[in-house]
GROMACS .gro file of C-alpha atoms in nm:
model
  312
    1MET     CA    1   2.361   0.188   0.662
    2ALA     CA    2   2.107  -0.020   0.465
    3TYR     CA    3   1.716   0.031   0.397
    4LEU     CA    4   1.558  -0.295   0.423
    5ILE     CA    5   1.226  -0.326   0.227
    6THR     CA    6   1.010  -0.644   0.309
    7GLY     CA    7   0.798  -0.716   0.009
    8GLY     CA    8   1.064  -0.546  -0.175
    9THR     CA    9   0.990  -0.659  -0.541
   10GLY     CA   10   0.608  -0.618  -0.476
   11PHE     CA   11   0.366  -0.361  -0.641
   12LEU     CA   12   0.470  -0.099  -0.372
   13GLY     CA   13   0.793  -0.234  -0.253
   14ALA     CA   14   0.945  -0.197  -0.603
   15ARG     CA   15   0.860   0.161  -0.634
   16VAL     CA   16   1.016   0.227  -0.308
   17ALA     CA   17   1.328   0.044  -0.421
   18HIS     CA   18   1.359   0.262  -0.729
   19ARG     CA   19   1.317   0.587  -0.539
   20LEU     CA   20   1.589   0.489  -0.284
   21VAL     CA   21   1.847   0.356  -0.535
   22SER     CA   22   1.804   0.693  -0.738
   23ARG     CA   23   1.935   0.894  -0.458
   24GLY     CA   24   2.218   0.656  -0.386
   25GLU     CA   25   2.090   0.445  -0.085
   26ASP     CA   26   2.214   0.114   0.018
   27VAL     CA   27   1.883  -0.102  -0.039
   28VAL     CA   28   1.815  -0.474   0.061
   29LEU     CA   29   1.503  -0.637  -0.071
   30PHE     CA   30   1.352  -0.930   0.117
   31ASP     CA   31   1.068  -1.107  -0.072
   32TYR     CA   32   0.903  -1.463  -0.052
   33ALA     CA   33   0.838  -1.471  -0.431
   34PRO     CA   34   1.058  -1.204  -0.615
   35VAL     CA   35   0.931  -1.037  -0.930
   36ARG     CA   36   1.246  -0.951  -1.084
   37ASP     CA   37   1.073  -0.757  -1.387
   38ARG     CA   38   0.991  -0.482  -1.132
   39ILE     CA   39   1.339  -0.406  -1.030
   40THR     CA   40   1.474  -0.399  -1.403
   41GLY     CA   41   1.729  -0.123  -1.417
   42ILE     CA   42   1.831  -0.146  -1.057
   43GLU     CA   43   1.913  -0.524  -1.011
   44ASP     CA   44   2.265  -0.444  -0.989
   45ASP     CA   45   2.217  -0.178  -0.737
   46VAL     CA   46   2.020  -0.364  -0.464
   47THR     CA   47   2.074  -0.676  -0.261
   48LEU     CA   48   1.781  -0.912  -0.329
   49VAL     CA   49   1.721  -1.184  -0.076
   50ARG     CA   50   1.454  -1.452  -0.117
   51GLY     CA   51   1.298  -1.551   0.222
   52ASP     CA   52   0.975  -1.559   0.441
   53ILE     CA   53   0.911  -1.317   0.700
   54ARG     CA   54   0.739  -1.583   0.913
   55GLN     CA   55   1.089  -1.755   0.934
   56VAL     CA   56   1.284  -1.553   1.172
   57GLU     CA   57   1.611  -1.704   1.117
   58GLN     CA   58   1.591  -1.626   0.757
   59LEU     CA   59   1.504  -1.255   0.844
   60ALA     CA   60   1.756  -1.249   1.122
   61ARG     CA   61   2.059  -1.308   0.850
   62VAL     CA   62   1.966  -1.000   0.691
   63PHE     CA   63   2.009  -0.801   0.981
   64VAL     CA   64   2.347  -0.958   1.079
   65GLU     CA   65   2.473  -0.941   0.736
   66HIS     CA   66   2.372  -0.577   0.649
   67ASP     CA   67   2.374  -0.269   0.871
   68VAL     CA   68   1.991  -0.222   0.849
   69THR     CA   69   1.905   0.130   0.993
   70SER     CA   70   1.574   0.194   0.837
   71ILE     CA   71   1.278  -0.048   0.733
   72ALA     CA   72   0.972  -0.038   0.499
   73HIS     CA   73   0.787  -0.325   0.611
   74LEU     CA   74   0.535  -0.385   0.308
   75ALA     CA   75   0.520  -0.767   0.285
   76SER     CA   76   0.157  -0.862   0.360
   77ALA     CA   77  -0.117  -1.100   0.294
   78LEU     CA   78  -0.396  -0.931   0.097
   79THR     CA   79  -0.778  -0.947   0.114
   80GLY     CA   80  -0.815  -1.250  -0.074
   81THR     CA   81  -0.578  -1.455   0.118
   82CYS     CA   82  -0.730  -1.314   0.431
   83SER     CA   83  -1.087  -1.456   0.322
   84ASP     CA   84  -0.959  -1.763   0.176
   85GLN     CA   85  -0.686  -1.871   0.410
   86PRO     CA   86  -0.711  -1.702   0.738
   87PRO     CA   87  -0.437  -1.913   0.923
   88LEU     CA   88  -0.190  -1.839   0.643
   89ALA     CA   89  -0.285  -1.473   0.654
   90MET     CA   90  -0.258  -1.440   1.034
   91SER     CA   91   0.101  -1.596   1.024
   92ILE     CA   92   0.204  -1.362   0.750
   93ASN     CA   93   0.046  -1.040   0.875
   94ALA     CA   94   0.092  -1.094   1.250
   95VAL     CA   95   0.375  -1.334   1.293
   96GLY     CA   96   0.564  -1.198   1.014
   97SER     CA   97   0.518  -0.852   1.144
   98ALA     CA   98   0.624  -0.918   1.503
   99ASN     CA   99   0.934  -1.078   1.348
  100VAL     CA  100   1.032  -0.761   1.183
  101LEU     CA  101   0.952  -0.544   1.472
  102GLU     CA  102   1.144  -0.783   1.734
  103LEU     CA  103   1.456  -0.767   1.503
  104ALA     CA  104   1.424  -0.409   1.454
  105SER     CA  105   1.429  -0.365   1.843
  106ILE     CA  106   1.729  -0.589   1.896
  107HIS     CA  107   1.935  -0.446   1.628
  108ASP     CA  108   1.863  -0.069   1.715
  109VAL     CA  109   1.690  -0.002   1.384
  110ASN     CA  110   1.631   0.379   1.367
  111ARG     CA  111   1.290   0.362   1.187
  112VAL     CA  112   1.022   0.132   1.077
  113VAL     CA  113   0.740   0.244   0.826
  114PHE     CA  114   0.450  -0.003   0.760
  115ALA     CA  115   0.171  -0.004   0.529
  116SER     CA  116  -0.171  -0.014   0.701
  117SER     CA  117  -0.521   0.034   0.539
  118LEU     CA  118  -0.842   0.208   0.579
  119ALA     CA  119  -0.962  -0.132   0.647
  120ALA     CA  120  -0.861  -0.087   0.992
  121TYR     CA  121  -1.143   0.188   1.039
  122GLY     CA  122  -1.401  -0.075   0.881
  123TYR     CA  123  -1.582  -0.023   0.555
  124VAL     CA  124  -1.928   0.179   0.549
  125GLU     CA  125  -2.272   0.096   0.397
  126TYR     CA  126  -2.304   0.177   0.034
  127ASP     CA  127  -2.528   0.479   0.113
  128GLU     CA  128  -2.330   0.609   0.423
  129GLU     CA  129  -2.081   0.887   0.436
  130ARG     CA  130  -1.838   0.916   0.703
  131GLU     CA  131  -1.504   1.098   0.757
  132VAL     CA  132  -1.229   0.961   0.990
  133ASP     CA  133  -0.898   1.086   1.120
  134GLU     CA  134  -0.620   0.906   1.284
  135LYS     CA  135  -0.799   0.926   1.626
  136SER     CA  136  -1.124   0.776   1.502
  137PRO     CA  137  -1.229   0.431   1.648
  138ARG     CA  138  -1.125   0.132   1.455
  139TRP     CA  139  -1.390  -0.132   1.389
  140PRO     CA  140  -1.264  -0.358   1.089
  141ASN     CA  141  -1.528  -0.571   0.945
  142ASN     CA  142  -1.293  -0.820   0.770
  143LEU     CA  143  -0.997  -1.011   0.879
  144TYR     CA  144  -0.760  -0.822   0.660
  145GLY     CA  145  -0.853  -0.512   0.854
  146SER     CA  146  -0.820  -0.684   1.175
  147THR     CA  147  -0.467  -0.797   1.084
  148LYS     CA  148  -0.399  -0.435   1.025
  149VAL     CA  149  -0.526  -0.319   1.357
  150LEU     CA  150  -0.296  -0.590   1.509
  151LYS     CA  151  -0.013  -0.471   1.328
  152GLU     CA  152  -0.065  -0.111   1.423
  153ASP     CA  153  -0.093  -0.196   1.784
  154MET     CA  154   0.238  -0.416   1.776
  155GLY     CA  155   0.412  -0.120   1.630
  156ARG     CA  156   0.259   0.119   1.892
  157HIS     CA  157   0.391  -0.145   2.154
  158TYR     CA  158   0.756  -0.188   2.035
  159ALA     CA  159   0.778   0.182   1.991
  160ALA     CA  160   0.680   0.259   2.358
  161GLU     CA  161   0.882  -0.023   2.494
  162ASN     CA  162   1.206  -0.002   2.301
  163ASP     CA  163   1.224   0.373   2.229
  164MET     CA  164   1.171   0.293   1.858
  165ASN     CA  165   1.055   0.517   1.577
  166VAL     CA  166   0.746   0.336   1.403
  167PHE     CA  167   0.507   0.492   1.171
  168GLY     CA  168   0.207   0.331   0.991
  169LEU     CA  169   0.046   0.469   0.657
  170ARG     CA  170  -0.334   0.408   0.613
  171PHE     CA  171  -0.378   0.379   0.252
  172GLY     CA  172  -0.697   0.356   0.039
  173ALA     CA  173  -0.719   0.251  -0.335
  174ILE     CA  174  -0.384   0.241  -0.454
  175VAL     CA  175  -0.377   0.209  -0.855
  176GLY     CA  176  -0.106   0.177  -1.099
  177PRO     CA  177   0.036  -0.053  -1.339
  178GLY     CA  178   0.131  -0.415  -1.221
  179ARG     CA  179  -0.096  -0.464  -0.922
  180ALA     CA  180  -0.157  -0.835  -0.835
  181GLY     CA  181  -0.424  -0.846  -0.538
  182GLY     CA  182  -0.654  -0.670  -0.320
  183THR     CA  183  -1.032  -0.588  -0.318
  184PRO     CA  184  -1.188  -0.411  -0.501
  185VAL     CA  185  -0.911  -0.234  -0.657
  186VAL     CA  186  -0.815  -0.533  -0.875
  187HIS     CA  187  -1.177  -0.547  -1.013
  188LEU     CA  188  -1.129  -0.167  -1.109
  189GLN     CA  189  -0.795  -0.239  -1.279
  190ASP     CA  190  -1.009  -0.326  -1.590
  191LEU     CA  191  -1.123   0.049  -1.590
  192PHE     CA  192  -0.790   0.137  -1.652
  193GLU     CA  193  -0.627  -0.126  -1.867
  194ASN     CA  194  -0.930  -0.243  -2.086
  195PRO     CA  195  -0.967   0.105  -2.260
  196ALA     CA  196  -0.588   0.136  -2.296
  197THR     CA  197  -0.601  -0.201  -2.495
  198GLY     CA  198  -0.909  -0.142  -2.705
  199LYS     CA  199  -1.129  -0.363  -2.482
  200PRO     CA  200  -1.480  -0.256  -2.344
  201VAL     CA  201  -1.528  -0.261  -1.972
  202THR     CA  202  -1.821  -0.245  -1.728
  203VAL     CA  203  -1.788  -0.116  -1.384
  204THR     CA  204  -2.014  -0.150  -1.090
  205GLY     CA  205  -2.084   0.073  -0.808
  206ALA     CA  206  -2.030   0.388  -0.989
  207GLU     CA  207  -2.140   0.627  -0.729
  208LEU     CA  208  -1.928   0.478  -0.445
  209LYS     CA  209  -1.644   0.709  -0.356
  210MET     CA  210  -1.305   0.583  -0.283
  211ASN     CA  211  -0.965   0.733  -0.149
  212TRP     CA  212  -0.753   0.738  -0.443
  213LEU     CA  213  -0.387   0.729  -0.484
  214TYR     CA  214  -0.134   0.678  -0.746
  215VAL     CA  215   0.108   0.411  -0.676
  216LYS     CA  216   0.415   0.653  -0.740
  217ASP     CA  217   0.254   0.881  -0.469
  218ALA     CA  218   0.206   0.608  -0.232
  219ALA     CA  219   0.581   0.512  -0.276
  220ALA     CA  220   0.672   0.870  -0.210
  221SER     CA  221   0.480   0.905   0.100
  222ILE     CA  222   0.682   0.585   0.265
  223ILE     CA  223   1.005   0.777   0.164
  224GLN     CA  224   0.874   1.080   0.330
  225ALA     CA  225   0.774   0.869   0.645
  226LEU     CA  226   1.141   0.726   0.642
  227ASP     CA  227   1.301   1.068   0.610
  228VAL     CA  228   1.060   1.276   0.848
  229SER     CA  229   1.241   1.385   1.178
  230GLN     CA  230   0.925   1.308   1.384
  231GLN     CA  231   1.014   1.057   1.684
  232GLY     CA  232   0.809   0.765   1.834
  233PHE     CA  233   0.494   0.625   1.701
  234ASP     CA  234   0.211   0.760   1.471
  235MET     CA  235  -0.024   0.677   1.226
  236PHE     CA  236  -0.114   0.879   0.907
  237ASN     CA  237  -0.406   0.863   0.654
  238VAL     CA  238  -0.258   0.882   0.316
  239ARG     CA  239  -0.468   0.966   0.004
  240ASP     CA  240  -0.511   1.203  -0.291
  241ARG     CA  241  -0.835   1.231  -0.427
  242PHE     CA  242  -1.178   1.113  -0.250
  243MET     CA  243  -1.414   1.069  -0.564
  244SER     CA  244  -1.655   0.830  -0.733
  245VAL     CA  245  -1.583   0.532  -0.949
  246ARG     CA  246  -1.803   0.734  -1.214
  247ALA     CA  247  -1.567   1.028  -1.180
  248VAL     CA  248  -1.243   0.820  -1.215
  249ALA     CA  249  -1.419   0.646  -1.511
  250GLY     CA  250  -1.460   0.999  -1.652
  251LEU     CA  251  -1.088   1.060  -1.620
  252VAL     CA  252  -0.996   0.754  -1.814
  253ALA     CA  253  -1.228   0.841  -2.104
  254GLU     CA  254  -1.052   1.190  -2.119
  255ASN     CA  255  -0.730   0.992  -2.202
  256VAL     CA  256  -0.896   0.738  -2.412
  257PRO     CA  257  -1.151   0.911  -2.606
  258ASP     CA  258  -1.291   0.606  -2.803
  259ALA     CA  259  -1.312   0.397  -2.465
  260ASP     CA  260  -1.595   0.163  -2.445
  261ILE     CA  261  -1.675   0.212  -2.074
  262THR     CA  262  -2.026   0.119  -1.908
  263VAL     CA  263  -2.088   0.236  -1.562
  264VAL     CA  264  -2.347   0.082  -1.339
  265SER     CA  265  -2.471   0.268  -1.021
  266GLU     CA  266  -2.566  -0.043  -0.844
  267PRO     CA  267  -2.263  -0.195  -0.650
  268ASP     CA  268  -2.185  -0.560  -0.712
  269GLU     CA  269  -2.141  -0.740  -0.366
  270ASP     CA  270  -1.913  -0.983  -0.527
  271HIS     CA  271  -1.661  -0.680  -0.576
  272TYR     CA  272  -1.760  -0.480  -0.289
  273PRO     CA  273  -1.840  -0.744  -0.032
  274TYR     CA  274  -1.757  -0.510   0.275
  275GLY     CA  275  -1.897  -0.165   0.154
  276THR     CA  276  -1.716   0.127   0.046
  277HIS     CA  277  -1.457   0.370   0.184
  278PRO     CA  278  -1.490   0.619   0.477
  279LYS     CA  279  -1.338   0.933   0.375
  280LEU     CA  280  -0.982   0.985   0.505
  281ASP     CA  281  -0.907   1.303   0.665
  282ASP     CA  282  -0.569   1.378   0.523
  283THR     CA  283  -0.488   1.692   0.743
  284LYS     CA  284  -0.229   1.508   0.936
  285MET     CA  285  -0.063   1.380   0.617
  286ARG     CA  286  -0.001   1.728   0.511
  287GLU     CA  287   0.064   1.913   0.814
  288VAL     CA  288   0.244   1.660   1.035
  289LEU     CA  289   0.404   1.421   0.783
  290GLY     CA  290   0.456   1.706   0.545
  291PHE     CA  291   0.347   1.506   0.230
  292THR     CA  292   0.139   1.602  -0.055
  293PRO     CA  293   0.099   1.374  -0.370
  294GLU     CA  294   0.357   1.480  -0.625
  295VAL     CA  295   0.213   1.313  -0.944
  296GLY     CA  296  -0.153   1.334  -0.856
  297LEU     CA  297  -0.456   1.112  -0.958
  298GLU     CA  298  -0.522   1.261  -1.292
  299SER     CA  299  -0.150   1.248  -1.430
  300GLY     CA  300  -0.121   0.917  -1.267
  301ILE     CA  301  -0.410   0.776  -1.467
  302GLN     CA  302  -0.270   0.940  -1.784
  303GLU     CA  303   0.047   0.753  -1.740
  304TYR     CA  304  -0.120   0.420  -1.627
  305VAL     CA  305  -0.306   0.421  -1.946
  306ARG     CA  306  -0.017   0.518  -2.168
  307LEU     CA  307   0.195   0.247  -2.019
  308THR     CA  308  -0.056  -0.018  -2.057
  309ALA     CA  309  -0.111   0.073  -2.415
  310GLU     CA  310   0.263   0.060  -2.477
  311GLN     CA  311   0.289  -0.273  -2.309
  312SER     CA  312   0.007  -0.443  -2.480
   0.00000   0.00000   0.00000
């Protein structure tokens, strides 16, 4: 009985792997470009397979050679790839996800949990406030969001047609050490990392509010979705704090008193090309999924800053 994590050495996948290993699970990591540093300490406790989810034969061998009973499907093309290389992004996010779901149905996998995004709802104008729950209309305004909608709809189809348990988690701004892609969160990495290393930082869009979540809490929510007894198909908004960039900059300053942080109210369209976040209603996350953030944004930022300073 093994847990398969696609994107298994990624920013989020590696954290899920560490948590599963810590409780004694058999874990298989499937990754196109493994980052071995992220699995330091558990490398002897996992099976690492280098492969491409677009190549169904490569993926199928994992199901044949390991008794895969649960899947965390986290491999994905991010916003930049969707913008710059649409055919590549579609092949990863659409064809790759279809391969994962098809093989899961063939091999009677008990549960598939996948990462979606608030981009499925569509971003809102800079001065607009809108709250969305899991039944709100999905109107993505970029290709990344469209691929997430397609992934959700494929999950719903496979769950209904094959009596599978498939759950999707719609995340917002996941922050923490080691993130390598995504918009606008990567731009905001400097807000956390520059003060920790004694460098000045200027952040734009200070009044924009986002659905923040520390990476360890994002990983914990995936574990909860893998464990929850609920059956069938479902989607969950997952977040911690909904707060402005300015407020988060204040939390960083509390941890680095001499931080040189300049906040600019006007959004920079190069970093916020699609607008800003609608507010995610997290009621279902708490009451149905049974998840509440363990670390919390404030403690997460404290850890993020400390780890960055130690590694500089």
